[in-house]
Amino acid sequence: MKTKGVRLYGANDVRTEEFLLPPIKNNEILVKVVSDSICMSTYKTVIQGTAHKRVPANIDTNPILLGHEMAGDIVEVGSDYHNQFKAGEKFALQPALNYKGSMASPGYSYEYFGGASQYCIIPPEVMELGCLLPYNGEAYYAASLAEPMSCVIGGYNAMYHTKPGKYEHTMGIVQGGNLAILAGAGPMGLGAIDYALHGPKQPAIVVVTDIDQTRLDLAQKIFTQEEAHSCGVKLYFVNTSTHGTKHLMDITEGKGYDDIMVYAPIPSVLEDADSILAKDGCINFFAGPSNKDFYAKVNYYNVHYNASHIMGTTGGNVDDIKESIQLTEKGVINPAIMVTHVGGIDCIAETTKNLPNIPGGKKLTYLHIEMPLTAIEDFEVLGKEDTRFKELHTIVQENRGLWCAKAEKFLLEKF
C-alpha cells in the first residue's frame, strides 16, 4: 500500500514523501499512526545521521522512518497474532526494544517502522517483547505522550539509595525527601513535576530550576502552590540566572537534596547538582549529550565520604509505559502539560531539524492532516482570520490553556 512519511537519508537529509509499504507477513501488524510527538532524540538522530549508534549505515539507499512517540489504530493483524490483537483497537508503543542485544528502535533503525508515517509495519520483536500495548483512553495524544512520560517514570524508578553497613540498594526517590529538578521547566521537566506531585512517592520539597523565566512562569501557572500543598509537597521555582546554589541550599536549611534530576546536558548544571547533593544522594543525568567528549567536574571526596551516586537513564521499560498509560487513563497525571505546539505531517521535517530553536514544550503532530506547526498560545490571534482556530482557542481556554481530547477531536474533524 502507499503511505506518506518522513524519512532520513543522511545527516540533515530529511524528506517527506510517498512510498510503498510491502504486504505484512504473518508475524507483523499494520497500524495507522494518528499522532506522533517529536522528541529531542529525533533531532539528535537527524543531525548525526549514520554517526548515531542506532542508525544503519545504508540509509542513503534504505532510508529509515523517523518518530517513535506514536499512537493510533491497528489496521491489519498477521495470522500469528490473531488471538492477541484485533483490527480497530487503539495502540500505544514502548520503543525501547533492547531485543537480543540490538539497539534497533523505531524512529532510528527501521525502513517501515516509525511514528512519522501515516501507516507503518510493526515487526515481530515488538510483540515478542510486549512493547505493543493496548490503549483504552479517549485521546491519541495521551498515548503518544505515554512514551516520554514513561522515560520520566523510568528516571524516578532508577534512582537509588543505600543503607550504612549493608550492601543493599533502595530503589526510587526518598519518600518525604528533598528533590531538585534542574533545567526542569521544559517539556520533560514538566512531566517530572507532575510525577513528583502525583506519583507513588512524594518528596517533602520539590525545587524546579531554569534560566528561562517565561518557561518558569508557565510551569508555575500549570503547577500551583495550592495543588502542590494538597499533595503534601512544598514546591519552589527558581531562576538560576539570578539565584545561585546557596539559595538552593537555603531552601533545604543546608541539608541538600536527596534526589536530583538533571534535564540539560550542560556541565555547569551538573556541577551545581554535585554541589547541592545531600549525603547518600542520587543524581540522575537524564539529558543525553550529543557530544561524546562531554565532561563535568565531580567532587570525589563526596563520592567517597558522602556516598554520592551519579547515574543516568534513557527511556523507560515496558512496566514504566504501562504505569504511564494507567495513570493517564485514570487522570492521575496529565501529559498534555508538555504540549505547546500542534501541527500536521507537512511540518515534521522542518520542525525536527530546527527543534532546539523553537521555544516551548512538546511539538505534537497529527499524521493525517496538513497544518503548519502552530503554538497553542497563537490560536486566539489566528482565530481572527480562521474560525477553526477561534474554536480551538475556546476549547483549550476551557481546559486551563492545555491541549485536550476535545481539541484533538475538533482538529481531526476540521483540518
Tab-separated table of C-alpha atoms in Angstrom:
chain	number	residue	atom	x	y	z
A	1	MET	CA	0.000	0.000	0.000
A	2	LYS	CA	1.052	3.614	-0.483
A	3	THR	CA	1.688	5.852	2.516
A	4	LYS	CA	3.283	9.206	3.285
A	5	GLY	CA	6.046	9.562	5.834
A	6	VAL	CA	9.138	11.447	6.940
A	7	ARG	CA	12.362	9.596	6.165
A	8	LEU	CA	16.053	10.106	6.909
A	9	TYR	CA	18.602	9.580	4.109
A	10	GLY	CA	21.651	11.052	5.856
A	11	ALA	CA	22.702	13.765	8.289
A	12	ASN	CA	20.208	16.649	7.911
A	13	ASP	CA	18.696	14.939	4.857
A	14	VAL	CA	15.049	14.575	5.851
A	15	ARG	CA	12.339	14.085	3.249
A	16	THR	CA	8.548	13.967	3.423
A	17	GLU	CA	7.457	11.657	0.655
A	18	GLU	CA	5.109	8.953	-0.514
A	19	PHE	CA	6.407	5.396	-0.690
A	20	LEU	CA	5.133	1.831	-0.811
A	21	LEU	CA	4.749	-0.406	2.210
A	22	PRO	CA	5.077	-4.124	1.446
A	23	PRO	CA	2.278	-6.522	2.423
A	24	ILE	CA	2.610	-7.572	6.057
A	25	LYS	CA	3.930	-11.022	6.956
A	26	ASN	CA	2.207	-13.476	9.312
A	27	ASN	CA	4.255	-12.147	12.249
A	28	GLU	CA	3.715	-8.430	11.567
A	29	ILE	CA	0.994	-5.855	12.244
A	30	LEU	CA	-0.058	-2.910	10.091
A	31	VAL	CA	-1.052	0.234	12.001
A	32	LYS	CA	-2.454	3.643	11.191
A	33	VAL	CA	-0.475	6.291	13.076
A	34	VAL	CA	-2.736	9.115	14.222
A	35	SER	CA	-0.411	11.140	16.454
A	36	ASP	CA	3.331	11.373	16.999
A	37	SER	CA	5.117	13.835	19.268
A	38	ILE	CA	8.628	14.960	18.344
A	39	CYS	CA	11.472	14.038	20.684
A	40	MET	CA	14.790	15.842	21.076
A	41	SER	CA	16.373	12.432	20.487
A	42	THR	CA	14.966	12.551	16.951
A	43	TYR	CA	16.684	15.888	16.377
A	44	LYS	CA	19.961	14.308	17.510
A	45	THR	CA	19.342	11.453	15.071
A	46	VAL	CA	18.781	13.871	12.203
A	47	ILE	CA	21.919	15.934	12.791
A	48	GLN	CA	24.119	12.854	13.277
A	49	GLY	CA	22.746	10.578	10.574
A	50	THR	CA	24.755	7.362	10.334
A	51	ALA	CA	27.057	8.575	13.122
A	52	HIS	CA	24.178	7.868	15.511
A	53	LYS	CA	24.612	4.497	17.181
A	54	ARG	CA	21.051	3.364	16.359
A	55	VAL	CA	21.068	4.381	12.682
A	56	PRO	CA	22.077	1.838	9.999
A	57	ALA	CA	24.909	2.650	7.612
A	58	ASN	CA	22.849	2.202	4.432
A	59	ILE	CA	20.144	4.823	4.916
A	60	ASP	CA	21.214	6.594	1.715
A	61	THR	CA	19.613	3.697	-0.187
A	62	ASN	CA	17.315	2.316	2.543
A	63	PRO	CA	16.040	5.380	4.431
A	64	ILE	CA	14.592	4.957	7.903
A	65	LEU	CA	11.315	6.362	9.179
A	66	LEU	CA	11.593	8.961	11.930
A	67	GLY	CA	9.381	9.201	15.002
A	68	HIS	CA	8.856	6.940	17.991
A	69	GLU	CA	6.270	8.676	20.238
A	70	MET	CA	3.351	7.288	18.284
A	71	ALA	CA	-0.235	6.189	18.811
A	72	GLY	CA	-3.015	5.123	16.527
A	73	ASP	CA	-5.193	2.251	15.343
A	74	ILE	CA	-4.403	-1.331	14.415
A	75	VAL	CA	-5.423	-1.918	10.789
A	76	GLU	CA	-4.341	-5.464	9.923
A	77	VAL	CA	-3.006	-8.286	12.099
A	78	GLY	CA	-0.778	-11.092	10.825
A	79	SER	CA	-2.092	-14.587	11.488
A	80	ASP	CA	0.476	-15.233	14.257
A	81	TYR	CA	-1.191	-12.598	16.436
A	82	HIS	CA	-4.892	-13.000	15.626
A	83	ASN	CA	-5.601	-14.149	19.172
A	84	GLN	CA	-3.751	-11.214	20.741
A	85	PHE	CA	-4.661	-8.137	18.689
A	86	LYS	CA	-7.654	-7.033	16.646
A	87	ALA	CA	-8.121	-4.554	13.825
A	88	GLY	CA	-9.713	-1.343	15.101
A	89	GLU	CA	-8.013	-1.380	18.519
A	90	LYS	CA	-6.050	1.653	19.662
A	91	PHE	CA	-2.404	1.118	20.480
A	92	ALA	CA	0.484	2.689	22.376
A	93	LEU	CA	4.111	1.704	21.971
A	94	GLN	CA	7.231	1.249	24.070
A	95	PRO	CA	10.008	1.945	21.513
A	96	ALA	CA	12.945	0.993	23.780
A	97	LEU	CA	13.110	-2.564	22.467
A	98	ASN	CA	16.512	-3.920	23.582
A	99	TYR	CA	15.889	-7.032	21.504
A	100	LYS	CA	18.611	-9.670	21.916
A	101	GLY	CA	21.269	-7.033	22.466
A	102	SER	CA	20.316	-4.976	19.402
A	103	MET	CA	19.964	-1.195	19.707
A	104	ALA	CA	17.460	-1.058	16.837
A	105	SER	CA	14.426	1.080	17.647
A	106	PRO	CA	11.537	2.640	15.719
A	107	GLY	CA	12.341	6.141	14.557
A	108	TYR	CA	16.039	5.323	14.293
A	109	SER	CA	16.578	1.969	12.634
A	110	TYR	CA	13.639	0.675	10.592
A	111	GLU	CA	12.667	1.231	6.987
A	112	TYR	CA	8.944	0.669	7.547
A	113	PHE	CA	8.519	1.234	11.284
A	114	GLY	CA	8.335	4.784	12.617
A	115	GLY	CA	5.811	7.244	14.012
A	116	ALA	CA	6.308	9.962	11.392
A	117	SER	CA	4.333	7.981	8.831
A	118	GLN	CA	0.628	7.707	8.154
A	119	TYR	CA	0.923	3.910	8.190
A	120	CYS	CA	3.736	1.646	9.334
A	121	ILE	CA	4.507	-2.015	9.977
A	122	ILE	CA	5.157	-3.324	13.493
A	123	PRO	CA	7.843	-6.056	13.339
A	124	PRO	CA	7.580	-9.290	15.380
A	125	GLU	CA	10.185	-8.389	18.006
A	126	VAL	CA	7.865	-5.653	19.294
A	127	MET	CA	5.119	-8.159	20.051
A	128	GLU	CA	7.586	-10.709	21.442
A	129	LEU	CA	8.815	-8.125	23.941
A	130	GLY	CA	5.302	-6.993	24.887
A	131	CYS	CA	6.057	-3.475	23.610
A	132	LEU	CA	2.851	-3.101	21.558
A	133	LEU	CA	0.286	-2.096	24.153
A	134	PRO	CA	-3.494	-1.717	24.103
A	135	TYR	CA	-4.739	1.769	24.844
A	136	ASN	CA	-8.259	2.434	26.091
A	137	GLY	CA	-8.109	6.186	26.581
A	138	GLU	CA	-10.096	8.729	24.623
A	139	ALA	CA	-7.324	10.825	23.056
A	140	TYR	CA	-4.477	9.615	20.864
A	141	TYR	CA	-2.067	12.319	22.013
A	142	ALA	CA	-2.117	10.933	25.556
A	143	ALA	CA	-0.907	7.562	24.236
A	144	SER	CA	1.823	9.281	22.204
A	145	LEU	CA	2.961	11.154	25.286
A	146	ALA	CA	2.839	7.993	27.394
A	147	GLU	CA	6.280	7.260	25.918
A	148	PRO	CA	8.063	10.428	27.098
A	149	MET	CA	6.229	10.150	30.421
A	150	SER	CA	7.496	6.579	30.717
A	151	CYS	CA	11.030	7.943	30.324
A	152	VAL	CA	10.347	10.300	33.232
A	153	ILE	CA	8.895	7.470	35.309
A	154	GLY	CA	11.871	5.263	34.444
A	155	GLY	CA	14.183	8.002	35.687
A	156	TYR	CA	12.404	8.070	39.045
A	157	ASN	CA	12.340	4.285	39.328
A	158	ALA	CA	16.074	4.031	38.631
A	159	MET	CA	17.123	6.370	41.460
A	160	TYR	CA	18.714	4.514	44.354
A	161	HIS	CA	19.940	4.925	47.922
A	162	THR	CA	21.941	2.795	50.329
A	163	LYS	CA	21.901	1.666	53.957
A	164	PRO	CA	25.074	2.079	56.044
A	165	GLY	CA	26.735	-1.249	56.662
A	166	LYS	CA	24.553	-3.129	54.203
A	167	TYR	CA	25.049	-3.936	50.555
A	168	GLU	CA	21.511	-3.075	49.569
A	169	HIS	CA	20.090	-0.508	47.208
A	170	THR	CA	16.695	1.006	47.946
A	171	MET	CA	15.208	1.907	44.575
A	172	GLY	CA	13.328	5.096	43.821
A	173	ILE	CA	13.409	8.596	45.257
A	174	VAL	CA	13.284	9.268	49.000
A	175	GLN	CA	9.740	9.494	50.335
A	176	GLY	CA	9.477	12.797	52.195
A	177	GLY	CA	12.935	13.834	50.972
A	178	ASN	CA	14.227	16.802	49.014
A	179	LEU	CA	14.043	16.675	45.209
A	180	ALA	CA	15.606	19.109	42.740
A	181	ILE	CA	14.679	19.148	39.046
A	182	LEU	CA	17.419	21.187	37.366
A	183	ALA	CA	16.799	22.813	33.978
A	184	GLY	CA	13.338	21.462	34.647
A	185	ALA	CA	10.845	23.861	33.052
A	186	GLY	CA	10.970	22.200	29.635
A	187	PRO	CA	8.502	19.520	28.479
A	188	MET	CA	10.236	16.583	30.176
A	189	GLY	CA	10.773	18.614	33.323
A	190	LEU	CA	7.055	19.405	33.434
A	191	GLY	CA	6.380	15.685	33.258
A	192	ALA	CA	8.831	15.194	36.118
A	193	ILE	CA	6.992	17.755	38.256
A	194	ASP	CA	3.671	16.065	37.515
A	195	TYR	CA	5.010	12.673	38.592
A	196	ALA	CA	6.694	14.099	41.689
A	197	LEU	CA	3.372	15.525	42.853
A	198	HIS	CA	1.099	12.670	41.812
A	199	GLY	CA	3.297	9.564	41.627
A	200	PRO	CA	3.629	6.861	44.301
A	201	LYS	CA	6.322	8.706	46.313
A	202	GLN	CA	6.036	12.374	47.260
A	203	PRO	CA	9.083	14.380	48.337
A	204	ALA	CA	8.611	16.972	51.065
A	205	ILE	CA	10.311	19.619	48.922
A	206	VAL	CA	10.480	19.937	45.131
A	207	VAL	CA	12.651	22.674	43.638
A	208	VAL	CA	12.460	23.345	39.897
A	209	THR	CA	15.172	25.475	38.292
A	210	ASP	CA	15.620	27.058	34.888
A	211	ILE	CA	17.240	30.167	33.399
A	212	ASP	CA	14.214	30.979	31.212
A	213	GLN	CA	11.713	32.979	33.251
A	214	THR	CA	8.994	32.534	30.632
A	215	ARG	CA	9.224	28.763	30.970
A	216	LEU	CA	9.264	29.037	34.761
A	217	ASP	CA	6.174	31.246	34.683
A	218	LEU	CA	4.353	28.687	32.524
A	219	ALA	CA	5.364	25.858	34.854
A	220	GLN	CA	4.185	27.839	37.863
A	221	LYS	CA	0.875	28.515	36.136
A	222	ILE	CA	0.370	24.794	35.476
A	223	PHE	CA	1.525	23.601	38.908
A	224	THR	CA	0.262	25.973	41.563
A	225	GLN	CA	1.403	26.154	45.179
A	226	GLU	CA	-2.127	25.159	46.212
A	227	GLU	CA	-2.035	21.972	44.143
A	228	ALA	CA	1.410	21.051	45.477
A	229	HIS	CA	0.250	21.706	49.047
A	230	SER	CA	-2.709	19.385	48.522
A	231	CYS	CA	-0.164	16.677	47.606
A	232	GLY	CA	1.865	17.355	50.749
A	233	VAL	CA	4.706	18.999	48.811
A	234	LYS	CA	6.409	22.392	49.148
A	235	LEU	CA	7.062	23.491	45.557
A	236	TYR	CA	9.603	26.162	44.589
A	237	PHE	CA	10.530	27.622	41.194
A	238	VAL	CA	13.982	29.214	40.998
A	239	ASN	CA	15.635	31.156	38.180
A	240	THR	CA	19.300	30.163	38.488
A	241	SER	CA	20.432	33.054	36.322
A	242	THR	CA	19.709	35.273	39.344
A	243	HIS	CA	19.915	32.803	42.259
A	244	GLY	CA	22.893	30.539	42.883
A	245	THR	CA	23.395	27.250	44.659
A	246	LYS	CA	23.473	28.958	48.077
A	247	HIS	CA	19.811	29.855	47.622
A	248	LEU	CA	19.016	26.272	46.644
A	249	MET	CA	20.768	25.007	49.781
A	250	ASP	CA	18.968	27.583	51.951
A	251	ILE	CA	15.613	26.161	50.833
A	252	THR	CA	16.621	22.850	52.441
A	253	GLU	CA	18.122	24.571	55.506
A	254	GLY	CA	21.556	23.392	54.411
A	255	LYS	CA	20.666	19.687	54.176
A	256	GLY	CA	20.916	19.444	50.403
A	257	TYR	CA	18.924	17.253	48.027
A	258	ASP	CA	18.380	13.518	48.289
A	259	ASP	CA	17.434	13.238	44.621
A	260	ILE	CA	18.393	15.454	41.704
A	261	MET	CA	17.199	15.184	38.113
A	262	VAL	CA	19.331	16.991	35.516
A	263	TYR	CA	17.399	17.795	32.350
A	264	ALA	CA	20.035	19.664	30.315
A	265	PRO	CA	23.459	18.446	29.094
A	266	ILE	CA	25.329	21.466	30.445
A	267	PRO	CA	28.483	20.966	32.566
A	268	SER	CA	27.690	23.838	34.936
A	269	VAL	CA	24.246	22.391	35.679
A	270	LEU	CA	25.776	19.023	36.555
A	271	GLU	CA	28.360	20.717	38.733
A	272	ASP	CA	25.604	22.630	40.527
A	273	ALA	CA	23.846	19.308	41.109
A	274	ASP	CA	27.018	17.823	42.571
A	275	SER	CA	27.450	20.778	44.927
A	276	ILE	CA	23.911	20.598	46.405
A	277	LEU	CA	23.692	16.819	46.777
A	278	ALA	CA	22.928	15.510	50.272
A	279	LYS	CA	24.675	12.540	51.855
A	280	ASP	CA	23.675	9.310	50.092
A	281	GLY	CA	22.060	11.482	47.438
A	282	CYS	CA	21.499	10.402	43.852
A	283	ILE	CA	21.927	12.443	40.660
A	284	ASN	CA	20.176	11.243	37.505
A	285	PHE	CA	21.790	12.733	34.403
A	286	PHE	CA	18.665	12.396	32.267
A	287	ALA	CA	19.640	14.684	29.401
A	288	GLY	CA	21.764	12.813	26.873
A	289	PRO	CA	24.534	14.885	25.261
A	290	SER	CA	25.269	14.629	21.549
A	291	ASN	CA	28.965	15.289	22.217
A	292	LYS	CA	30.795	12.045	23.006
A	293	ASP	CA	33.523	14.009	24.818
A	294	PHE	CA	31.191	15.531	27.403
A	295	TYR	CA	32.720	16.077	30.847
A	296	ALA	CA	31.804	17.857	34.077
A	297	LYS	CA	33.638	18.099	37.400
A	298	VAL	CA	32.691	15.733	40.207
A	299	ASN	CA	33.671	16.033	43.870
A	300	TYR	CA	35.170	12.614	44.513
A	301	TYR	CA	35.683	13.444	48.171
A	302	ASN	CA	31.894	13.339	48.458
A	303	VAL	CA	31.715	10.173	46.369
A	304	HIS	CA	33.939	8.507	48.972
A	305	TYR	CA	32.730	10.034	52.243
A	306	ASN	CA	29.146	11.096	51.482
A	307	ALA	CA	28.175	8.128	49.271
A	308	SER	CA	27.245	10.337	46.310
A	309	HIS	CA	25.592	8.419	43.479
A	310	ILE	CA	25.664	9.514	39.844
A	311	MET	CA	23.767	7.600	37.195
A	312	GLY	CA	21.822	8.164	34.013
A	313	THR	CA	18.720	6.826	32.324
A	314	THR	CA	17.475	6.918	28.776
A	315	GLY	CA	13.974	5.737	28.030
A	316	GLY	CA	11.754	3.567	30.177
A	317	ASN	CA	10.806	-0.080	30.079
A	318	VAL	CA	7.501	-1.841	29.446
A	319	ASP	CA	6.441	-1.571	33.091
A	320	ASP	CA	7.146	2.181	33.025
A	321	ILE	CA	4.953	2.793	29.995
A	322	LYS	CA	2.201	0.590	31.421
A	323	GLU	CA	2.266	2.751	34.553
A	324	SER	CA	2.253	5.881	32.398
A	325	ILE	CA	-0.795	4.690	30.452
A	326	GLN	CA	-2.654	3.612	33.591
A	327	LEU	CA	-2.026	6.901	35.403
A	328	THR	CA	-3.073	8.838	32.304
A	329	GLU	CA	-6.260	6.813	31.781
A	330	LYS	CA	-7.177	7.394	35.448
A	331	GLY	CA	-6.475	11.128	35.183
A	332	VAL	CA	-3.759	11.000	37.864
A	333	ILE	CA	-1.195	12.596	35.539
A	334	ASN	CA	-1.858	14.827	32.548
A	335	PRO	CA	0.677	14.539	29.691
A	336	ALA	CA	-0.975	17.489	27.936
A	337	ILE	CA	1.077	19.770	30.203
A	338	MET	CA	4.010	19.022	27.880
A	339	VAL	CA	2.327	20.203	24.676
A	340	THR	CA	2.783	23.760	23.439
A	341	HIS	CA	2.538	23.270	19.653
A	342	VAL	CA	0.499	21.155	17.236
A	343	GLY	CA	0.855	20.569	13.516
A	344	GLY	CA	0.388	18.185	10.614
A	345	ILE	CA	2.605	15.789	8.724
A	346	ASP	CA	3.874	18.589	6.497
A	347	CYS	CA	5.606	20.371	9.403
A	348	ILE	CA	7.523	17.408	10.860
A	349	ALA	CA	10.733	17.592	8.802
A	350	GLU	CA	11.475	21.281	9.343
A	351	THR	CA	10.296	21.213	12.946
A	352	THR	CA	12.631	18.320	13.753
A	353	LYS	CA	15.641	19.950	12.093
A	354	ASN	CA	15.036	23.198	13.996
A	355	LEU	CA	13.755	21.749	17.265
A	356	PRO	CA	16.282	23.398	19.645
A	357	ASN	CA	15.447	26.815	18.181
A	358	ILE	CA	11.683	26.540	18.661
A	359	PRO	CA	10.621	27.708	22.125
A	360	GLY	CA	8.070	25.947	24.274
A	361	GLY	CA	7.411	22.323	25.073
A	362	LYS	CA	6.388	19.266	23.099
A	363	LYS	CA	5.564	19.553	19.413
A	364	LEU	CA	2.609	17.236	18.784
A	365	THR	CA	1.861	16.218	15.204
A	366	TYR	CA	-1.081	14.522	13.538
A	367	LEU	CA	-0.158	12.390	10.558
A	368	HIS	CA	-3.401	12.610	8.559
A	369	ILE	CA	-3.741	16.377	8.418
A	370	GLU	CA	-1.682	19.166	6.882
A	371	MET	CA	-1.118	22.138	9.163
A	372	PRO	CA	1.875	24.371	9.911
A	373	LEU	CA	3.420	23.960	13.345
A	374	THR	CA	1.258	26.232	15.472
A	375	ALA	CA	1.691	27.385	19.052
A	376	ILE	CA	-1.382	26.866	21.209
A	377	GLU	CA	-0.944	30.418	22.518
A	378	ASP	CA	-1.346	31.712	18.930
A	379	PHE	CA	-4.804	30.194	18.424
A	380	GLU	CA	-6.548	33.373	19.556
A	381	VAL	CA	-4.802	35.634	17.037
A	382	LEU	CA	-5.149	33.100	14.215
A	383	GLY	CA	-8.837	32.819	15.079
A	384	LYS	CA	-9.434	36.343	13.784
A	385	GLU	CA	-8.847	35.017	10.247
A	386	ASP	CA	-9.793	31.348	10.628
A	387	THR	CA	-12.848	30.332	12.653
A	388	ARG	CA	-11.340	26.887	13.235
A	389	PHE	CA	-8.568	28.398	15.329
A	390	LYS	CA	-11.119	30.554	17.126
A	391	GLU	CA	-12.952	27.389	18.182
A	392	LEU	CA	-9.690	25.670	19.177
A	393	HIS	CA	-8.806	28.679	21.327
A	394	THR	CA	-12.169	28.459	23.077
A	395	ILE	CA	-11.723	24.741	23.713
A	396	VAL	CA	-8.241	24.994	25.209
A	397	GLN	CA	-9.145	28.028	27.315
A	398	GLU	CA	-11.858	25.918	28.902
A	399	ASN	CA	-9.055	23.477	29.805
A	400	ARG	CA	-6.599	25.886	31.516
A	401	GLY	CA	-4.965	26.637	28.151
A	402	LEU	CA	-3.934	22.995	27.724
A	403	TRP	CA	-4.393	20.634	24.801
A	404	CYS	CA	-7.152	18.105	25.431
A	405	ALA	CA	-9.271	15.329	23.930
A	406	LYS	CA	-11.955	17.760	22.755
A	407	ALA	CA	-9.349	19.867	20.938
A	408	GLU	CA	-7.879	16.778	19.281
A	409	LYS	CA	-11.275	15.586	18.083
A	410	PHE	CA	-12.063	19.026	16.631
A	411	LEU	CA	-8.669	19.193	14.908
A	412	LEU	CA	-9.055	15.791	13.290
A	413	GLU	CA	-12.566	16.633	12.067
A	414	LYS	CA	-11.980	20.158	10.789
A	415	PHE	CA	-8.423	20.265	9.421
